[in-house]
PDB file of C-alpha atoms in Angstrom:
ATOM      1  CA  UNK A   1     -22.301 119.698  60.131  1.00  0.00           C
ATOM      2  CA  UNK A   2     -18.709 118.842  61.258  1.00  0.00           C
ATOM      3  CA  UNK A   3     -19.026 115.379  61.924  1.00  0.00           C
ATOM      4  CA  UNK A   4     -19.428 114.788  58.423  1.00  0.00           C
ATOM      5  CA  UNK A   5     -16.165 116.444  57.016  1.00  0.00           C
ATOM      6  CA  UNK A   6     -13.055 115.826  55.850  1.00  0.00           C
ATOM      7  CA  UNK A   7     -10.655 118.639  57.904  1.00  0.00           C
ATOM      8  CA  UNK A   8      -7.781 117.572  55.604  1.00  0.00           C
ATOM      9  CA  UNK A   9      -9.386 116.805  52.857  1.00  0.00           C
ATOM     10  CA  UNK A  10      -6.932 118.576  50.338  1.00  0.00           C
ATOM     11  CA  UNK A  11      -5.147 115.308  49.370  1.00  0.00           C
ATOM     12  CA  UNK A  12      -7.873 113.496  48.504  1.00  0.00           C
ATOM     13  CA  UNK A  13     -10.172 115.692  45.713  1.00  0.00           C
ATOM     14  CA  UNK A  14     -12.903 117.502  48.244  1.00  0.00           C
ATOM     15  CA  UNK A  15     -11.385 120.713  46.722  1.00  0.00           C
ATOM     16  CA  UNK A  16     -12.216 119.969  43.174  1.00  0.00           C
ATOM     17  CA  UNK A  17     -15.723 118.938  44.032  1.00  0.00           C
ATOM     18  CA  UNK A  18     -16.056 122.298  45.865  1.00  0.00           C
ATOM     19  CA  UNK A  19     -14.910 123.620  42.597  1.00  0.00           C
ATOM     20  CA  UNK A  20     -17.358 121.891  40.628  1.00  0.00           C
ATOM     21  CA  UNK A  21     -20.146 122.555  42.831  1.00  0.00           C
ATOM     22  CA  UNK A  22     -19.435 126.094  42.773  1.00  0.00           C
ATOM     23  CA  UNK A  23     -19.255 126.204  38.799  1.00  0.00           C
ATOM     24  CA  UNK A  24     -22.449 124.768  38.567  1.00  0.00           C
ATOM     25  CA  UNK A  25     -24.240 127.508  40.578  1.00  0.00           C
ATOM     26  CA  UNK A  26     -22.489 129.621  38.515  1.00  0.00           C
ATOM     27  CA  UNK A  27     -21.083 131.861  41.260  1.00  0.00           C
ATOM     28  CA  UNK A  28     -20.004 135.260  40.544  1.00  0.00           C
ATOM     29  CA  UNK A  29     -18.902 138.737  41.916  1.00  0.00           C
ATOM     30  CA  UNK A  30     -20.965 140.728  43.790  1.00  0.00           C
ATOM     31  CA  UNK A  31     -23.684 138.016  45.022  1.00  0.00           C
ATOM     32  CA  UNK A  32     -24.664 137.354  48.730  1.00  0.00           C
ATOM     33  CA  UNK A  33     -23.084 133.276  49.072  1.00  0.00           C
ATOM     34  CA  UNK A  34     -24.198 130.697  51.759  1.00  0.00           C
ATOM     35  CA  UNK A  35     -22.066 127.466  51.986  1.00  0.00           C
ATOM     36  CA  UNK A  36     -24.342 125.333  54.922  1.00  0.00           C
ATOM     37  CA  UNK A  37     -22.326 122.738  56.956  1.00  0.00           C
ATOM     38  CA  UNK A  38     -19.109 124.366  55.330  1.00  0.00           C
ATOM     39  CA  UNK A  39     -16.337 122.283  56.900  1.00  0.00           C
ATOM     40  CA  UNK A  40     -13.106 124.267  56.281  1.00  0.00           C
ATOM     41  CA  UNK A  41     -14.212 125.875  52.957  1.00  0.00           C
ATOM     42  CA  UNK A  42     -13.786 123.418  49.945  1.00  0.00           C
ATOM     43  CA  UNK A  43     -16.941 125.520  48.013  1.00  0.00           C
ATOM     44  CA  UNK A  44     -16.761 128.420  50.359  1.00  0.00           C
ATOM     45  CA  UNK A  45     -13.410 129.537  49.409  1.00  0.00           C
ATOM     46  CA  UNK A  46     -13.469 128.959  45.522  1.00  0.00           C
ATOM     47  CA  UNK A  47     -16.743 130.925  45.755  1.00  0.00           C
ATOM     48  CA  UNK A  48     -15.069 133.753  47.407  1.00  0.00           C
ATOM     49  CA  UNK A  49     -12.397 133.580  44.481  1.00  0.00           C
ATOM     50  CA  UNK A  50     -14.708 134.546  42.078  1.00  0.00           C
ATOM     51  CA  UNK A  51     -15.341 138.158  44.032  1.00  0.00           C
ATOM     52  CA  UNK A  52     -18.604 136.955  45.838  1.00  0.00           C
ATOM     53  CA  UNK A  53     -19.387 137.930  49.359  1.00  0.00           C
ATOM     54  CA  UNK A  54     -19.614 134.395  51.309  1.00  0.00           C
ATOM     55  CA  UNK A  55     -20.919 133.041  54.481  1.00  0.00           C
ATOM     56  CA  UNK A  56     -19.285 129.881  55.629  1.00  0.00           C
ATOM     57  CA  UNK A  57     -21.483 128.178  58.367  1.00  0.00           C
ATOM     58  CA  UNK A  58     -20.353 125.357  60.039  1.00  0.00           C
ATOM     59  CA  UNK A  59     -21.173 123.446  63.852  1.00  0.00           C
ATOM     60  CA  UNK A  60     -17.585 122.613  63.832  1.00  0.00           C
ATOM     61  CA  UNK A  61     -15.260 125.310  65.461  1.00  0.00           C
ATOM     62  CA  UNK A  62     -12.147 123.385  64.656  1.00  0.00           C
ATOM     63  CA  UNK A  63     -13.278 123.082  61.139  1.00  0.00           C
ATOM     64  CA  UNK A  64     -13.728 126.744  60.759  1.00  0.00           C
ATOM     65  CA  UNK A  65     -10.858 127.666  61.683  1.00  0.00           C
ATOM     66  CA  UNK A  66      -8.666 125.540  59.717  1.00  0.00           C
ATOM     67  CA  UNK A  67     -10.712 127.185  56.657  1.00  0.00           C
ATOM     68  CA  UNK A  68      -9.660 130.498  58.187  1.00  0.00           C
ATOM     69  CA  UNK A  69      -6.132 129.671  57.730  1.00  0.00           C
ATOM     70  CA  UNK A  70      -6.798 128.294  54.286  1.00  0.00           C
ATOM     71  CA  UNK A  71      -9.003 131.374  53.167  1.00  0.00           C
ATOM     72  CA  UNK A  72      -5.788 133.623  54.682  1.00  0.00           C
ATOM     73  CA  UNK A  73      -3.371 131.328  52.925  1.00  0.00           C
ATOM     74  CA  UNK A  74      -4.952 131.869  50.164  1.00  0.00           C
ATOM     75  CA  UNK A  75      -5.515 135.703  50.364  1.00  0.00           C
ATOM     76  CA  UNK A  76      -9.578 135.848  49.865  1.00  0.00           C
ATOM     77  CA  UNK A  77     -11.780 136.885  52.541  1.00  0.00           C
ATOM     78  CA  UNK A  78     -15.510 135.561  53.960  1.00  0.00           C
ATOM     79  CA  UNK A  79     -17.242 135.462  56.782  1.00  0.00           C
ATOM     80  CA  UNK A  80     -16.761 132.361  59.054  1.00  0.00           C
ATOM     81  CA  UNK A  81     -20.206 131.348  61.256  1.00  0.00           C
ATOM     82  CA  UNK A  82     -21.067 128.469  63.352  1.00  0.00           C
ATOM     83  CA  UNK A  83     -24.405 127.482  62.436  1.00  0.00           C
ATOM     84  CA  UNK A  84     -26.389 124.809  62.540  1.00  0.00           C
ATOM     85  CA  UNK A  85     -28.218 123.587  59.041  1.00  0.00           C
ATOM     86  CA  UNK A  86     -31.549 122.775  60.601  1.00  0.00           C
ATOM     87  CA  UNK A  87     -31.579 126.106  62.098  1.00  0.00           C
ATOM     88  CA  UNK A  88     -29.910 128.735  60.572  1.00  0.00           C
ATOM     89  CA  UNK A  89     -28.816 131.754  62.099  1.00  0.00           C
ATOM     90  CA  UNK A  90     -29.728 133.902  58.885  1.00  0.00           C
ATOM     91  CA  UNK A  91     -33.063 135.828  57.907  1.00  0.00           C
ATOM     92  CA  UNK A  92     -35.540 134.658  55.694  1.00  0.00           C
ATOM     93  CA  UNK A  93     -34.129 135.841  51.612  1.00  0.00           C
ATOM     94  CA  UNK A  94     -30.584 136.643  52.198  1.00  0.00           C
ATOM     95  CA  UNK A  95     -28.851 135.146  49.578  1.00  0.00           C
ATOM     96  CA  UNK A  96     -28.520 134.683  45.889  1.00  0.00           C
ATOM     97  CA  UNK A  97     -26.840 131.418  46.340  1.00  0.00           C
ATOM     98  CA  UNK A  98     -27.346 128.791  49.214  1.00  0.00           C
ATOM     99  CA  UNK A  99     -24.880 125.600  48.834  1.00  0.00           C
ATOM    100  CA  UNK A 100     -23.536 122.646  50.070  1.00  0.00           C
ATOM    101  CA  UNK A 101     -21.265 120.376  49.106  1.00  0.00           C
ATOM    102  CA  UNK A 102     -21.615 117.176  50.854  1.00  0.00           C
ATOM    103  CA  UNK A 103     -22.267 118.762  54.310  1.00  0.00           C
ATOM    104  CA  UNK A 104     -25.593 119.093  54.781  1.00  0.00           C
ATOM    105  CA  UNK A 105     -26.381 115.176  54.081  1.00  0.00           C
ATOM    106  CA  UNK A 106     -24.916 115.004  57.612  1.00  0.00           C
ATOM    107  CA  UNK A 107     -27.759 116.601  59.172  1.00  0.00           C
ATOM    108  CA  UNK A 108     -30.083 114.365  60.768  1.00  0.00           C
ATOM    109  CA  UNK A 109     -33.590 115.589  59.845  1.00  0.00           C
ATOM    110  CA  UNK A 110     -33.450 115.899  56.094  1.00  0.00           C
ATOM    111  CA  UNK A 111     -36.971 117.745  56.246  1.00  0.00           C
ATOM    112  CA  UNK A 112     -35.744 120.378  58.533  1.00  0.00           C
ATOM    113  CA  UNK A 113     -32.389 120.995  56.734  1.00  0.00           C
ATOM    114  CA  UNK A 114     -33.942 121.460  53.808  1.00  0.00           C
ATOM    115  CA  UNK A 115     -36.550 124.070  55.084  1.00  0.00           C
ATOM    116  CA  UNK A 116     -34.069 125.924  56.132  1.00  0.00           C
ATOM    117  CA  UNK A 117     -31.834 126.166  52.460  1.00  0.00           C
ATOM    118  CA  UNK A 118     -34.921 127.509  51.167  1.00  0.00           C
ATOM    119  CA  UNK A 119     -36.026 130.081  53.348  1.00  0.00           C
ATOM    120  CA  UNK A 120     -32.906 132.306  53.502  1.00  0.00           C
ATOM    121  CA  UNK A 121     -32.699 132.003  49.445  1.00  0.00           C
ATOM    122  CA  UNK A 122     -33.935 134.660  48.273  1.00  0.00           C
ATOM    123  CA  UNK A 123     -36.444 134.342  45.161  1.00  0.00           C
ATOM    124  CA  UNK A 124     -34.741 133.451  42.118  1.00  0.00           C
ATOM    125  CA  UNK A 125     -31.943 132.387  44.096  1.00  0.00           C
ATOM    126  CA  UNK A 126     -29.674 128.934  43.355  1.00  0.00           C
ATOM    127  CA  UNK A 127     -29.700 126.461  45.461  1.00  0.00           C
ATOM    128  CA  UNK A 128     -26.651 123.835  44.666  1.00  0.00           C
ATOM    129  CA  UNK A 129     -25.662 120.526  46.385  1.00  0.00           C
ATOM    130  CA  UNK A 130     -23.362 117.858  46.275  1.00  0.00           C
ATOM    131  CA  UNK A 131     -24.155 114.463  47.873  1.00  0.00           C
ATOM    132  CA  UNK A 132     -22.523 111.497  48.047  1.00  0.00           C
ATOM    133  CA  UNK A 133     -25.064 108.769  46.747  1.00  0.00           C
ATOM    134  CA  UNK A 134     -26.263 105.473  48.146  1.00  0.00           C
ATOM    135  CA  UNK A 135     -25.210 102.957  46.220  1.00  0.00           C
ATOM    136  CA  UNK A 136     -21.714 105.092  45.118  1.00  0.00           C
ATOM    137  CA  UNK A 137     -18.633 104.306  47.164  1.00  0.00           C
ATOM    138  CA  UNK A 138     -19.127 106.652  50.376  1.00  0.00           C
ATOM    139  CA  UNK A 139     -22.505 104.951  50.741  1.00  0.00           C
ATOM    140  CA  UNK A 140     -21.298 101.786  50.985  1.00  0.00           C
ATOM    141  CA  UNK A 141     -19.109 102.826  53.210  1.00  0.00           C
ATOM    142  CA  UNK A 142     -21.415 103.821  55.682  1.00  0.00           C
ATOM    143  CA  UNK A 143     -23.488 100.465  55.091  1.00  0.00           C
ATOM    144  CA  UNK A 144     -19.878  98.955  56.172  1.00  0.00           C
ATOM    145  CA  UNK A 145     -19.997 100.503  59.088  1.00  0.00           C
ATOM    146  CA  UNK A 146     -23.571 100.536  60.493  1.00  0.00           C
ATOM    147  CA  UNK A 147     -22.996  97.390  62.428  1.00  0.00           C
ATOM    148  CA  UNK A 148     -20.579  99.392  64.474  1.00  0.00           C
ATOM    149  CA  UNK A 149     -22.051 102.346  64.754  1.00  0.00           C
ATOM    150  CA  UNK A 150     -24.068 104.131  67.163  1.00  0.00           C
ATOM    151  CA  UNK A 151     -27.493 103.893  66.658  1.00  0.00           C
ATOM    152  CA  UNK A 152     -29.137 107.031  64.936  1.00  0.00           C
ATOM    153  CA  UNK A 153     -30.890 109.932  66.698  1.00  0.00           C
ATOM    154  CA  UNK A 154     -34.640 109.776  66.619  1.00  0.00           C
ATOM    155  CA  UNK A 155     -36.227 110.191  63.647  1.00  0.00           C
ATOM    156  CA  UNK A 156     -32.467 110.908  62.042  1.00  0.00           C
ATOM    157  CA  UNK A 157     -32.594 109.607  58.178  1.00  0.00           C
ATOM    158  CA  UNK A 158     -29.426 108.425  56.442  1.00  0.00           C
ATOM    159  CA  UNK A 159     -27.126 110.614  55.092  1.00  0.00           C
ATOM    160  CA  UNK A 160     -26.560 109.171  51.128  1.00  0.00           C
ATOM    161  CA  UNK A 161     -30.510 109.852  50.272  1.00  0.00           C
ATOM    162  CA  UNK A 162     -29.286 113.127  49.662  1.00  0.00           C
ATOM    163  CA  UNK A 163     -27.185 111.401  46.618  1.00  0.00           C
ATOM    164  CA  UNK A 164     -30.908 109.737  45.468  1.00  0.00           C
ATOM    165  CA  UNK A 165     -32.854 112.540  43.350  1.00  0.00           C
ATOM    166  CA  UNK A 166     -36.361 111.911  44.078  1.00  0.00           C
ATOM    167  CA  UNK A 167     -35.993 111.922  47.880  1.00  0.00           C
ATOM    168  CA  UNK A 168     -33.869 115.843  46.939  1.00  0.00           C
ATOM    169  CA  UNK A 169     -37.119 116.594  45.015  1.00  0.00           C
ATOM    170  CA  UNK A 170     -39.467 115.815  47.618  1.00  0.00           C
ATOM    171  CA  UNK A 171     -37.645 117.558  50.052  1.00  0.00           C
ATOM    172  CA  UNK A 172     -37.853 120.718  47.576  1.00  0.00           C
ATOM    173  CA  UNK A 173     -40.843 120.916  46.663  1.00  0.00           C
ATOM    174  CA  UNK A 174     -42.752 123.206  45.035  1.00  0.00           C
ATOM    175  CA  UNK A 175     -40.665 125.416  46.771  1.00  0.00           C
ATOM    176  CA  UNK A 176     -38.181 125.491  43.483  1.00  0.00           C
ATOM    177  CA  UNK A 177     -38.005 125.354  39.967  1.00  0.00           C
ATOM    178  CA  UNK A 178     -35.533 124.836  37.212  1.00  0.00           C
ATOM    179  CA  UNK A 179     -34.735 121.182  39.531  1.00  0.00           C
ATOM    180  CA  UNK A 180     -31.965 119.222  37.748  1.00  0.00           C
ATOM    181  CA  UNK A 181     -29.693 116.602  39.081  1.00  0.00           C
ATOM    182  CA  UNK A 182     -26.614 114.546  37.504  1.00  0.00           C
ATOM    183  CA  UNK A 183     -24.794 111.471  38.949  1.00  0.00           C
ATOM    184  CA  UNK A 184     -21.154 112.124  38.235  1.00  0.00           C
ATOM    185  CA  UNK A 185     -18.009 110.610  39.595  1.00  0.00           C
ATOM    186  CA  UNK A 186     -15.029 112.137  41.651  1.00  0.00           C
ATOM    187  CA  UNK A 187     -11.791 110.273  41.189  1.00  0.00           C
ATOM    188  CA  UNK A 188      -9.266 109.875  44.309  1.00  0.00           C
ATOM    189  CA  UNK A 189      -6.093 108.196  44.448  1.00  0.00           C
ATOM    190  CA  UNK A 190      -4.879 106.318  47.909  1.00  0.00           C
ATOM    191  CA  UNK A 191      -1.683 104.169  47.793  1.00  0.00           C
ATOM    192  CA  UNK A 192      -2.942 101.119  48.867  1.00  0.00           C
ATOM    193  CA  UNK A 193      -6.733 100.197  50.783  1.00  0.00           C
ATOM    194  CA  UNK A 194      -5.470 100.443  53.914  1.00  0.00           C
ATOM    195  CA  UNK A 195      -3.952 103.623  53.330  1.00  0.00           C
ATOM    196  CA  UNK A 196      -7.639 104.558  52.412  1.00  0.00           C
ATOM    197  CA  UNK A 197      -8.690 103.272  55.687  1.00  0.00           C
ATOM    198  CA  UNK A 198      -6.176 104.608  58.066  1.00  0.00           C
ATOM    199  CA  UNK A 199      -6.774 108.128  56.261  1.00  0.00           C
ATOM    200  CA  UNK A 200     -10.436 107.931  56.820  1.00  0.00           C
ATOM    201  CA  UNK A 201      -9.615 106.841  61.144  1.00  0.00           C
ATOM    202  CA  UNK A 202      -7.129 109.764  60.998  1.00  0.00           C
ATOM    203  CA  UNK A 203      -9.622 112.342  59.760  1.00  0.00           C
ATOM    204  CA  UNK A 204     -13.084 111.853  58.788  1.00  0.00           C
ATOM    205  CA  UNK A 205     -15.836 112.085  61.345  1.00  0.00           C
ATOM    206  CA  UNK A 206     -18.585 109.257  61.114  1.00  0.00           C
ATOM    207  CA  UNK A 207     -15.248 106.915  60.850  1.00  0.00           C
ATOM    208  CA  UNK A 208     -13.852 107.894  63.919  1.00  0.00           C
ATOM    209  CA  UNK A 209     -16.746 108.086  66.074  1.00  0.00           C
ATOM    210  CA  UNK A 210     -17.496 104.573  65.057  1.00  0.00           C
ATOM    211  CA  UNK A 211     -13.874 103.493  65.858  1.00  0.00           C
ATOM    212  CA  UNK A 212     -14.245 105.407  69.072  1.00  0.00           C
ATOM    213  CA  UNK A 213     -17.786 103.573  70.133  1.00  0.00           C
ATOM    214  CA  UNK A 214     -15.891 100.058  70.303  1.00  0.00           C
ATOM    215  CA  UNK A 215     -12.325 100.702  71.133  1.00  0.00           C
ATOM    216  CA  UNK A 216     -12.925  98.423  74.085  1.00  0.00           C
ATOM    217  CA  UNK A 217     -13.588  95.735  71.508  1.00  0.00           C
ATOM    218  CA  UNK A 218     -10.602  94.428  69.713  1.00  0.00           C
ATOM    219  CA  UNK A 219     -12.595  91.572  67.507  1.00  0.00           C
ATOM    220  CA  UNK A 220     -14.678  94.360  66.372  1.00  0.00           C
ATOM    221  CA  UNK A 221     -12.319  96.913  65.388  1.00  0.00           C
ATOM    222  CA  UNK A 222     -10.147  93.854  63.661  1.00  0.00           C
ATOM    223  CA  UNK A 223     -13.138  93.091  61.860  1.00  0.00           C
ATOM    224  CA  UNK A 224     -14.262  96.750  60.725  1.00  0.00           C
ATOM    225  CA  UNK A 225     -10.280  97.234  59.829  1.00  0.00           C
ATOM    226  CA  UNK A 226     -10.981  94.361  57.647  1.00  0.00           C
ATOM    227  CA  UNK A 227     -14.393  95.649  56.208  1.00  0.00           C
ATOM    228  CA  UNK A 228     -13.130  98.844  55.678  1.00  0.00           C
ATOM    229  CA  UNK A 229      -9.857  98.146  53.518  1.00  0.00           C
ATOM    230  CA  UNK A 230     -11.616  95.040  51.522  1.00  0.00           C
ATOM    231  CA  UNK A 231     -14.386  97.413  50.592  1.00  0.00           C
ATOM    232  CA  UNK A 232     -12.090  99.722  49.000  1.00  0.00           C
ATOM    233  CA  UNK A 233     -10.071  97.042  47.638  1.00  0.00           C
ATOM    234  CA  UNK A 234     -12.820  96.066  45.516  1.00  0.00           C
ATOM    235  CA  UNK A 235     -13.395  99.470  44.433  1.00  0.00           C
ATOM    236  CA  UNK A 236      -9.849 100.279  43.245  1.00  0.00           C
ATOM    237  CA  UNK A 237      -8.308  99.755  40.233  1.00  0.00           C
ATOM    238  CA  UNK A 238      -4.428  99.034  39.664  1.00  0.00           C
ATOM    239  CA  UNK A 239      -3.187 102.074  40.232  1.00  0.00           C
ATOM    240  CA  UNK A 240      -5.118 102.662  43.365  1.00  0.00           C
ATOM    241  CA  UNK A 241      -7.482 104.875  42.116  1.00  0.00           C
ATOM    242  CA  UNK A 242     -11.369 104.965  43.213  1.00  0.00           C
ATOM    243  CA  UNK A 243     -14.521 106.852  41.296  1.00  0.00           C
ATOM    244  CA  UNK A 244     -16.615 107.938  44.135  1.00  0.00           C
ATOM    245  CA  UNK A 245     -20.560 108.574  43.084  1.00  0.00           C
ATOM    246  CA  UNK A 246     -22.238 111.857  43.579  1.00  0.00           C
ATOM    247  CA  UNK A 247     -25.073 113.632  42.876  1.00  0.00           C
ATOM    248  CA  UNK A 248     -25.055 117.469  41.604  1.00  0.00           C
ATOM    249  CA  UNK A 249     -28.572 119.299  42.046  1.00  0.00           C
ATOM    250  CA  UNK A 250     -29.185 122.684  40.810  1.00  0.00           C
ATOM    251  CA  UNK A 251     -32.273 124.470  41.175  1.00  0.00           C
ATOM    252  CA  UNK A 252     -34.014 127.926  41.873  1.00  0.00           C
ATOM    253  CA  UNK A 253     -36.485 129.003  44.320  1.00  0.00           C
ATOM    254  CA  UNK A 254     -39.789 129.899  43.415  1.00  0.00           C
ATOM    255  CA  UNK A 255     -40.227 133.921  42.721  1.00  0.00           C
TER     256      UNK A 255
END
């Protein structure tokens, strides 16, 4: 799901957590690799690294091909598709691995997009995911911003209860086994909090569609500038730096 990515996220740690996901479902050469709602390749990429054949599916054409040009940058090869995560354009039990690292939160109807990362694992297969949580730092955010945002599609259900483990069971199932989940914390380092905020208008997707919904309303972007920066003022320490909340799941599908 585009909307939800970072397209230059390379400053600001989405690679490492790519790398992290990617560790944890112990990728490795010669397996069949999904990455749902891809963006431009933070897991995708380091997946390929290891000698894995990966898909990178994405809604986003400009977010695909910026991870073309990173993949060719950095000399690895996988297959770019635009896809989208509550329907995807793969057959039942293609893969050994089927992951997402904080992409898929983004799509609206959790039930769906979940249905979907199960049937084209294969069985046995991993299925790994990093979320952003609800009460962690990214969640916030979007509680920040709600009063300026568009309202939701029907029956859409918010992105961070991906990050809350029993609402990731139940969307599992019986479906998998081997379920196990793990808050951890990514740092990232912005100069000041309005750095963070003008970063996040530059480049991140919910933020600027909210901006773009009331640019005919100077109060209310003075007052979501003001929101925005305050709420990662509270969150930083001296030195600027932020621990944003995630939750890692790793599980298998049923045989």
């Amino acid at each position: 799901m585009g909307a939800g990515r970072l397209p230059r996220s390379g400053a600001r740690g989405h690679p490492e957590l790519g790398r992290v996901l990617v560790d944890a479902c112990h990728v490795e050469a010669g397996q069949d690799v999904l990455d749902v709602a891809a963006g431009s390749g933070n897991a995708a990429i380091p997946a390929a690294l290891t000698g894995a054949r990966v898909v990178a599916s994405d809604l986003a054409p400009e977010l695909l091909d910026a991870g073309r040009r990173t993949a060719e940058a950095a000399g690895v090869e996988l297959d770019w598709r635009r896809g989208d995560a509550e329907a995807l354009p793969f057959a039942d039990r293609s893969f050994d691995v089927v992951m997402s690292c904080v992409g898929v939160m983004f799509a609206p109807h959790h039930e769906a997009a979940a249905a979907e990362l199960v049937r084209v694992s294969r069985p046995g297969a991993t299925i790994g995911l990093a979320s952003w949580t609800p009460h962690g730092f990214i969640g916030r955010m979007f509680a920040v911003m709600k009063p300026y945002a568009a309202p939701p599609p029907p029956g859409a259900q918010p992105a961070p209860r991906w990050g809350d483990e029993g609402h990731v069971r139940d969307l599992l199932g019986g479906q998998v086994q081997s379920f196990a989940a793990e808050k951890r914390l990514l740092p990232v380092q912005f100069d000041a909090p309005e750095d963070f905020r003008d970063f996040f208008k530059r480049t991140y997707g919910p933020v600027i569609a909210t901006y773009r919904r009331i640019a005919d309303e100077p109060d209310e972007v003075a007052a979501l500038d003001t929101a925005l920066a305050g709420l990662a003022r509270d969150a930083m320490d001296a030195q600027g730096r932020m621990d944003w909340e995630y939750l890692l799941v790793t599980a298998r599908r049923t045989p």
